[in-house]
C-alpha cells in the first residue's frame, strides 16, 4: 500500500484485510482530537476493518468490533505508536440509528443528539460507519472514506478526501 495519506485525498487498492487495516493506521498518523472520519461503503466493505487500523494507529485500548446492539463505543487513549498525543477513539455504527426500539419510529436525529458526539469530538477522534449525510455538521471538516468491493473477490478500493463540512461553508 503506497498511498500518501498526508495530501488530503487519494485512493488505494486493498487486496487483503491487512491492507485495509494498514490504510487505517496510515490515516491515524494525521488524526487527533477533534477529527471526524466518515466511512461509506456497502455491507462488508471493510469499514470496521479500516476502523481497526485507525485504532491500532492511535494506540487506543480495547478491541474494535462490529457492534450488535451498541451504536457508539469509546476506546480509551493508550500509547500512540507514532509518539503523538494520546487520544481516545469513538467508533459509531450509524446503520442502526433510527431503528425503532420496539415501539414507534425513533427519530434518527434525536438518537444522534443523545450520543453527544459533539462533546466527544473535543477530546477524541470520532469514526462513523454509515455516517454520510448525518454527521458532517459535527465538525468544520471531515475525512470521507469510500470503500468499494470488487465483485467476487476480496479486493477493496478506497477513495478518500478531506471535505469541508456545512459549518465551514
Ligand atoms: N481487502 C479487504 N479489506 C477489508 N476487508 C476484507 C478484505 N478482504 C476480505 N475482507 C473481509 O471482509 C469483511 C469486512 O468486514 P467489515 O466488518 O470490516 O465490513 P463493514 O464495512 O464494517 O461491514 P458492515 O457494513 O456490516 O459494518 C471481513 O470479514 C474481512 O476479513
Ligand atoms: Mg462495520
PDB file of C-alpha atoms and ligand atoms in Angstrom:
ATOM      1  CA  UNK A   1       0.000   0.000   0.000  1.00  0.00           C
ATOM      2  CA  UNK A   2       1.814   3.094  -1.219  1.00  0.00           C
ATOM      3  CA  UNK A   3      -0.893   5.633  -0.537  1.00  0.00           C
ATOM      4  CA  UNK A   4       0.219   9.053   0.610  1.00  0.00           C
ATOM      5  CA  UNK A   5      -2.443   9.853   3.169  1.00  0.00           C
ATOM      6  CA  UNK A   6      -0.915  13.197   4.075  1.00  0.00           C
ATOM      7  CA  UNK A   7      -2.010  15.067   0.959  1.00  0.00           C
ATOM      8  CA  UNK A   8      -5.679  15.249   1.846  1.00  0.00           C
ATOM      9  CA  UNK A   9      -7.052  12.990  -0.848  1.00  0.00           C
ATOM     10  CA  UNK A  10      -6.149   9.810  -2.607  1.00  0.00           C
ATOM     11  CA  UNK A  11      -7.069   6.283  -3.479  1.00  0.00           C
ATOM     12  CA  UNK A  12      -5.738   2.808  -2.885  1.00  0.00           C
ATOM     13  CA  UNK A  13      -6.349  -0.754  -3.965  1.00  0.00           C
ATOM     14  CA  UNK A  14      -6.622  -3.051  -0.961  1.00  0.00           C
ATOM     15  CA  UNK A  15      -6.182  -6.732  -1.847  1.00  0.00           C
ATOM     16  CA  UNK A  16      -6.439  -8.059   1.725  1.00  0.00           C
ATOM     17  CA  UNK A  17      -7.940  -7.172   5.107  1.00  0.00           C
ATOM     18  CA  UNK A  18      -4.400  -6.397   6.303  1.00  0.00           C
ATOM     19  CA  UNK A  19      -4.045  -3.776   3.559  1.00  0.00           C
ATOM     20  CA  UNK A  20      -7.271  -2.115   4.689  1.00  0.00           C
ATOM     21  CA  UNK A  21      -6.050  -2.093   8.286  1.00  0.00           C
ATOM     22  CA  UNK A  22      -2.715  -0.642   7.137  1.00  0.00           C
ATOM     23  CA  UNK A  23      -4.551   2.199   5.406  1.00  0.00           C
ATOM     24  CA  UNK A  24      -6.338   2.906   8.690  1.00  0.00           C
ATOM     25  CA  UNK A  25      -3.008   3.015  10.505  1.00  0.00           C
ATOM     26  CA  UNK A  26      -1.703   5.471   7.896  1.00  0.00           C
ATOM     27  CA  UNK A  27      -4.751   7.717   8.376  1.00  0.00           C
ATOM     28  CA  UNK A  28      -4.212   7.651  12.138  1.00  0.00           C
ATOM     29  CA  UNK A  29      -0.900   9.451  11.790  1.00  0.00           C
ATOM     30  CA  UNK A  30      -2.817  12.543  10.626  1.00  0.00           C
ATOM     31  CA  UNK A  31      -5.616  12.267  13.178  1.00  0.00           C
ATOM     32  CA  UNK A  32      -6.007  13.929  16.546  1.00  0.00           C
ATOM     33  CA  UNK A  33      -8.676  15.195  18.934  1.00  0.00           C
ATOM     34  CA  UNK A  34     -11.499  16.890  17.056  1.00  0.00           C
ATOM     35  CA  UNK A  35     -11.129  14.918  13.861  1.00  0.00           C
ATOM     36  CA  UNK A  36     -14.198  13.310  12.324  1.00  0.00           C
ATOM     37  CA  UNK A  37     -13.947  10.373   9.906  1.00  0.00           C
ATOM     38  CA  UNK A  38     -16.986   9.308   7.863  1.00  0.00           C
ATOM     39  CA  UNK A  39     -16.895   5.817   6.341  1.00  0.00           C
ATOM     40  CA  UNK A  40     -19.069   4.982   3.349  1.00  0.00           C
ATOM     41  CA  UNK A  41     -19.434   1.604   1.678  1.00  0.00           C
ATOM     42  CA  UNK A  42     -21.760  -1.374   1.457  1.00  0.00           C
ATOM     43  CA  UNK A  43     -22.096  -4.212   3.981  1.00  0.00           C
ATOM     44  CA  UNK A  44     -18.781  -5.997   4.372  1.00  0.00           C
ATOM     45  CA  UNK A  45     -16.808  -3.342   2.502  1.00  0.00           C
ATOM     46  CA  UNK A  46     -14.256  -3.134   5.297  1.00  0.00           C
ATOM     47  CA  UNK A  47     -15.391  -0.110   7.307  1.00  0.00           C
ATOM     48  CA  UNK A  48     -14.837  -1.888  10.611  1.00  0.00           C
ATOM     49  CA  UNK A  49     -11.518  -3.312   9.358  1.00  0.00           C
ATOM     50  CA  UNK A  50     -10.397   0.217   8.488  1.00  0.00           C
ATOM     51  CA  UNK A  51     -11.515   1.423  11.925  1.00  0.00           C
ATOM     52  CA  UNK A  52      -9.452  -1.387  13.491  1.00  0.00           C
ATOM     53  CA  UNK A  53      -6.420   0.010  11.684  1.00  0.00           C
ATOM     54  CA  UNK A  54      -7.176   3.547  12.844  1.00  0.00           C
ATOM     55  CA  UNK A  55      -7.484   2.227  16.415  1.00  0.00           C
ATOM     56  CA  UNK A  56      -4.135   0.445  16.112  1.00  0.00           C
ATOM     57  CA  UNK A  57      -2.513   3.571  14.693  1.00  0.00           C
ATOM     58  CA  UNK A  58      -3.891   5.688  17.533  1.00  0.00           C
ATOM     59  CA  UNK A  59      -2.863   3.034  20.068  1.00  0.00           C
ATOM     60  CA  UNK A  60      -6.246   3.099  21.819  1.00  0.00           C
ATOM     61  CA  UNK A  61      -7.443   0.407  24.205  1.00  0.00           C
ATOM     62  CA  UNK A  62      -9.972  -2.317  23.538  1.00  0.00           C
ATOM     63  CA  UNK A  63     -10.864  -4.399  20.536  1.00  0.00           C
ATOM     64  CA  UNK A  64     -12.748  -2.778  17.693  1.00  0.00           C
ATOM     65  CA  UNK A  65     -15.774  -4.913  16.883  1.00  0.00           C
ATOM     66  CA  UNK A  66     -18.909  -4.644  14.819  1.00  0.00           C
ATOM     67  CA  UNK A  67     -21.381  -3.526  17.436  1.00  0.00           C
ATOM     68  CA  UNK A  68     -24.546  -5.603  17.571  1.00  0.00           C
ATOM     69  CA  UNK A  69     -26.562  -3.541  19.994  1.00  0.00           C
ATOM     70  CA  UNK A  70     -24.293  -0.630  20.803  1.00  0.00           C
ATOM     71  CA  UNK A  71     -24.320   2.312  18.460  1.00  0.00           C
ATOM     72  CA  UNK A  72     -21.193   4.020  19.783  1.00  0.00           C
ATOM     73  CA  UNK A  73     -18.198   2.696  21.656  1.00  0.00           C
ATOM     74  CA  UNK A  74     -15.406   4.705  23.223  1.00  0.00           C
ATOM     75  CA  UNK A  75     -11.865   3.359  23.234  1.00  0.00           C
ATOM     76  CA  UNK A  76      -9.643   4.928  25.861  1.00  0.00           C
ATOM     77  CA  UNK A  77      -6.341   6.550  24.946  1.00  0.00           C
ATOM     78  CA  UNK A  78      -3.202   4.431  25.021  1.00  0.00           C
ATOM     79  CA  UNK A  79       0.328   4.889  23.764  1.00  0.00           C
ATOM     80  CA  UNK A  80       0.443   6.067  20.172  1.00  0.00           C
ATOM     81  CA  UNK A  81       2.955   4.137  18.068  1.00  0.00           C
ATOM     82  CA  UNK A  82       3.734   7.398  16.245  1.00  0.00           C
ATOM     83  CA  UNK A  83       4.637   9.126  19.507  1.00  0.00           C
ATOM     84  CA  UNK A  84       1.739  11.571  19.139  1.00  0.00           C
ATOM     85  CA  UNK A  85      -0.507  12.923  21.877  1.00  0.00           C
ATOM     86  CA  UNK A  86      -2.733  10.080  23.141  1.00  0.00           C
ATOM     87  CA  UNK A  87      -6.359  10.465  22.164  1.00  0.00           C
ATOM     88  CA  UNK A  88      -9.476   8.386  22.547  1.00  0.00           C
ATOM     89  CA  UNK A  89     -11.470   6.924  19.681  1.00  0.00           C
ATOM     90  CA  UNK A  90     -15.252   6.937  19.474  1.00  0.00           C
ATOM     91  CA  UNK A  91     -16.443   4.323  16.990  1.00  0.00           C
ATOM     92  CA  UNK A  92     -20.026   4.798  15.833  1.00  0.00           C
ATOM     93  CA  UNK A  93     -22.087   2.463  13.673  1.00  0.00           C
ATOM     94  CA  UNK A  94     -24.910   4.628  12.374  1.00  0.00           C
ATOM     95  CA  UNK A  95     -26.503   1.733  10.463  1.00  0.00           C
ATOM     96  CA  UNK A  96     -28.898   1.156  13.358  1.00  0.00           C
ATOM     97  CA  UNK A  97     -29.652   4.796  14.018  1.00  0.00           C
ATOM     98  CA  UNK A  98     -33.317   5.402  13.518  1.00  0.00           C
ATOM     99  CA  UNK A  99     -34.331   1.805  14.042  1.00  0.00           C
ATOM    100  CA  UNK A 100     -37.492   1.599  16.107  1.00  0.00           C
ATOM    101  CA  UNK A 101     -36.813   0.334  19.615  1.00  0.00           C
ATOM    102  CA  UNK A 102     -39.859  -1.917  19.632  1.00  0.00           C
ATOM    103  CA  UNK A 103     -42.342   0.933  19.615  1.00  0.00           C
ATOM    104  CA  UNK A 104     -42.892   3.704  17.122  1.00  0.00           C
ATOM    105  CA  UNK A 105     -40.265   5.147  14.871  1.00  0.00           C
ATOM    106  CA  UNK A 106     -37.372   6.716  16.724  1.00  0.00           C
ATOM    107  CA  UNK A 107     -36.086   9.924  15.232  1.00  0.00           C
ATOM    108  CA  UNK A 108     -32.601   9.374  13.907  1.00  0.00           C
ATOM    109  CA  UNK A 109     -31.526  12.895  14.747  1.00  0.00           C
ATOM    110  CA  UNK A 110     -32.762  12.574  18.346  1.00  0.00           C
ATOM    111  CA  UNK A 111     -30.721   9.402  18.706  1.00  0.00           C
ATOM    112  CA  UNK A 112     -27.711  11.106  17.195  1.00  0.00           C
ATOM    113  CA  UNK A 113     -28.070  14.058  19.576  1.00  0.00           C
ATOM    114  CA  UNK A 114     -28.278  11.653  22.524  1.00  0.00           C
ATOM    115  CA  UNK A 115     -24.860  10.259  21.619  1.00  0.00           C
ATOM    116  CA  UNK A 116     -23.303  13.669  22.366  1.00  0.00           C
ATOM    117  CA  UNK A 117     -20.720  13.241  19.654  1.00  0.00           C
ATOM    118  CA  UNK A 118     -20.001  16.953  19.626  1.00  0.00           C
ATOM    119  CA  UNK A 119     -18.809  16.632  23.242  1.00  0.00           C
ATOM    120  CA  UNK A 120     -16.774  13.546  22.347  1.00  0.00           C
ATOM    121  CA  UNK A 121     -15.143  15.378  19.471  1.00  0.00           C
ATOM    122  CA  UNK A 122     -13.441  17.814  21.848  1.00  0.00           C
ATOM    123  CA  UNK A 123     -11.203  15.009  23.110  1.00  0.00           C
ATOM    124  CA  UNK A 124     -11.490  12.207  20.620  1.00  0.00           C
ATOM    125  CA  UNK A 125     -11.233  11.054  17.071  1.00  0.00           C
ATOM    126  CA  UNK A 126     -14.770  10.107  16.013  1.00  0.00           C
ATOM    127  CA  UNK A 127     -15.189   7.465  13.284  1.00  0.00           C
ATOM    128  CA  UNK A 128     -18.710   6.899  11.946  1.00  0.00           C
ATOM    129  CA  UNK A 129     -19.676   3.935   9.763  1.00  0.00           C
ATOM    130  CA  UNK A 130     -22.713   4.753   7.611  1.00  0.00           C
ATOM    131  CA  UNK A 131     -22.350   8.384   8.689  1.00  0.00           C
ATOM    132  CA  UNK A 132     -22.632  10.090   5.325  1.00  0.00           C
ATOM    133  CA  UNK A 133     -25.405  12.661   5.278  1.00  0.00           C
ATOM    134  CA  UNK A 134     -25.980  12.661   9.038  1.00  0.00           C
ATOM    135  CA  UNK A 135     -22.861  13.622  10.984  1.00  0.00           C
ATOM    136  CA  UNK A 136     -20.997  16.109   8.797  1.00  0.00           C
ATOM    137  CA  UNK A 137     -22.353  19.083  10.738  1.00  0.00           C
ATOM    138  CA  UNK A 138     -20.401  17.982  13.812  1.00  0.00           C
ATOM    139  CA  UNK A 139     -17.096  19.346  12.511  1.00  0.00           C
ATOM    140  CA  UNK A 140     -15.745  22.039  10.193  1.00  0.00           C
ATOM    141  CA  UNK A 141     -14.272  19.323   8.029  1.00  0.00           C
ATOM    142  CA  UNK A 142     -14.155  15.559   7.941  1.00  0.00           C
ATOM    143  CA  UNK A 143     -12.206  12.779   6.309  1.00  0.00           C
ATOM    144  CA  UNK A 144     -14.598  10.984   3.956  1.00  0.00           C
ATOM    145  CA  UNK A 145     -13.503   7.466   3.004  1.00  0.00           C
ATOM    146  CA  UNK A 146     -15.420   5.495   0.393  1.00  0.00           C
ATOM    147  CA  UNK A 147     -14.796   1.751   0.326  1.00  0.00           C
ATOM    148  CA  UNK A 148     -15.933  -0.392  -2.571  1.00  0.00           C
ATOM    149  CA  UNK A 149     -15.877  -4.148  -3.171  1.00  0.00           C
ATOM    150  CA  UNK A 150     -14.789  -5.723  -6.395  1.00  0.00           C
ATOM    151  CA  UNK A 151     -17.357  -8.338  -7.396  1.00  0.00           C
ATOM    152  CA  UNK A 152     -16.396 -11.918  -6.497  1.00  0.00           C
ATOM    153  CA  UNK A 153     -13.048 -11.032  -4.989  1.00  0.00           C
ATOM    154  CA  UNK A 154     -11.569  -9.829  -1.710  1.00  0.00           C
ATOM    155  CA  UNK A 155     -10.180  -6.715  -3.347  1.00  0.00           C
ATOM    156  CA  UNK A 156     -11.458  -3.418  -1.954  1.00  0.00           C
ATOM    157  CA  UNK A 157     -10.802   0.033  -3.262  1.00  0.00           C
ATOM    158  CA  UNK A 158     -10.676   3.135  -1.117  1.00  0.00           C
ATOM    159  CA  UNK A 159     -11.038   6.755  -2.138  1.00  0.00           C
ATOM    160  CA  UNK A 160     -10.670   9.476   0.446  1.00  0.00           C
ATOM    161  CA  UNK A 161     -10.670  13.206   0.812  1.00  0.00           C
ATOM    162  CA  UNK A 162     -10.906  15.850   3.481  1.00  0.00           C
ATOM    163  CA  UNK A 163     -14.206  17.620   2.928  1.00  0.00           C
ATOM    164  CA  UNK A 164     -15.271  20.963   4.371  1.00  0.00           C
ATOM    165  CA  UNK A 165     -18.473  20.472   6.335  1.00  0.00           C
ATOM    166  CA  UNK A 166     -21.532  22.726   6.301  1.00  0.00           C
ATOM    167  CA  UNK A 167     -20.158  24.602   9.320  1.00  0.00           C
ATOM    168  CA  UNK A 168     -17.194  25.834   7.275  1.00  0.00           C
ATOM    169  CA  UNK A 169     -19.106  26.889   4.196  1.00  0.00           C
TER     170      UNK A 169
HETATM  171  N1  LIG B   1      -9.414  -6.288   1.194  1.00  0.00           N
HETATM  172  C1  LIG B   1     -10.220  -6.381   2.265  1.00  0.00           C
HETATM  173  N2  LIG B   1     -10.420  -5.300   3.059  1.00  0.00           N
HETATM  174  C2  LIG B   1     -11.262  -5.381   4.120  1.00  0.00           C
HETATM  175  N3  LIG B   1     -11.930  -6.491   4.475  1.00  0.00           N
HETATM  176  C3  LIG B   1     -11.764  -7.576   3.727  1.00  0.00           C
HETATM  177  C4  LIG B   1     -10.904  -7.578   2.590  1.00  0.00           C
HETATM  178  N4  LIG B   1     -10.937  -8.795   2.033  1.00  0.00           N
HETATM  179  C5  LIG B   1     -11.774  -9.533   2.782  1.00  0.00           C
HETATM  180  N5  LIG B   1     -12.266  -8.831   3.799  1.00  0.00           N
HETATM  181  C6  LIG B   1     -13.222  -9.332   4.801  1.00  0.00           C
HETATM  182  O1  LIG B   1     -14.448  -8.637   4.604  1.00  0.00           O
HETATM  183  C7  LIG B   1     -15.049  -8.391   5.861  1.00  0.00           C
HETATM  184  C8  LIG B   1     -15.197  -6.878   6.059  1.00  0.00           C
HETATM  185  O2  LIG B   1     -15.939  -6.724   7.197  1.00  0.00           O
HETATM  186  P1  LIG B   1     -16.120  -5.346   7.954  1.00  0.00           P
HETATM  187  O3  LIG B   1     -16.869  -5.691   9.188  1.00  0.00           O
HETATM  188  O4  LIG B   1     -14.846  -4.615   8.097  1.00  0.00           O
HETATM  189  O5  LIG B   1     -17.063  -4.572   6.919  1.00  0.00           O
HETATM  190  P2  LIG B   1     -18.033  -3.342   7.201  1.00  0.00           P
HETATM  191  O6  LIG B   1     -17.908  -2.426   6.035  1.00  0.00           O
HETATM  192  O7  LIG B   1     -17.717  -2.764   8.537  1.00  0.00           O
HETATM  193  O8  LIG B   1     -19.461  -4.025   7.214  1.00  0.00           O
HETATM  194  P3  LIG B   1     -20.823  -3.525   7.925  1.00  0.00           P
HETATM  195  O9  LIG B   1     -21.487  -2.617   6.947  1.00  0.00           O
HETATM  196  O10 LIG B   1     -21.575  -4.799   8.148  1.00  0.00           O
HETATM  197  O11 LIG B   1     -20.452  -2.829   9.203  1.00  0.00           O
HETATM  198  C9  LIG B   1     -14.161  -9.019   6.918  1.00  0.00           C
HETATM  199  O12 LIG B   1     -14.617 -10.319   7.174  1.00  0.00           O
HETATM  200  C10 LIG B   1     -12.814  -9.045   6.240  1.00  0.00           C
HETATM  201  O13 LIG B   1     -11.955 -10.022   6.726  1.00  0.00           O
HETATM  202 MG1  LIG B   2     -18.868  -2.450  10.233  1.00  0.00          MG
END
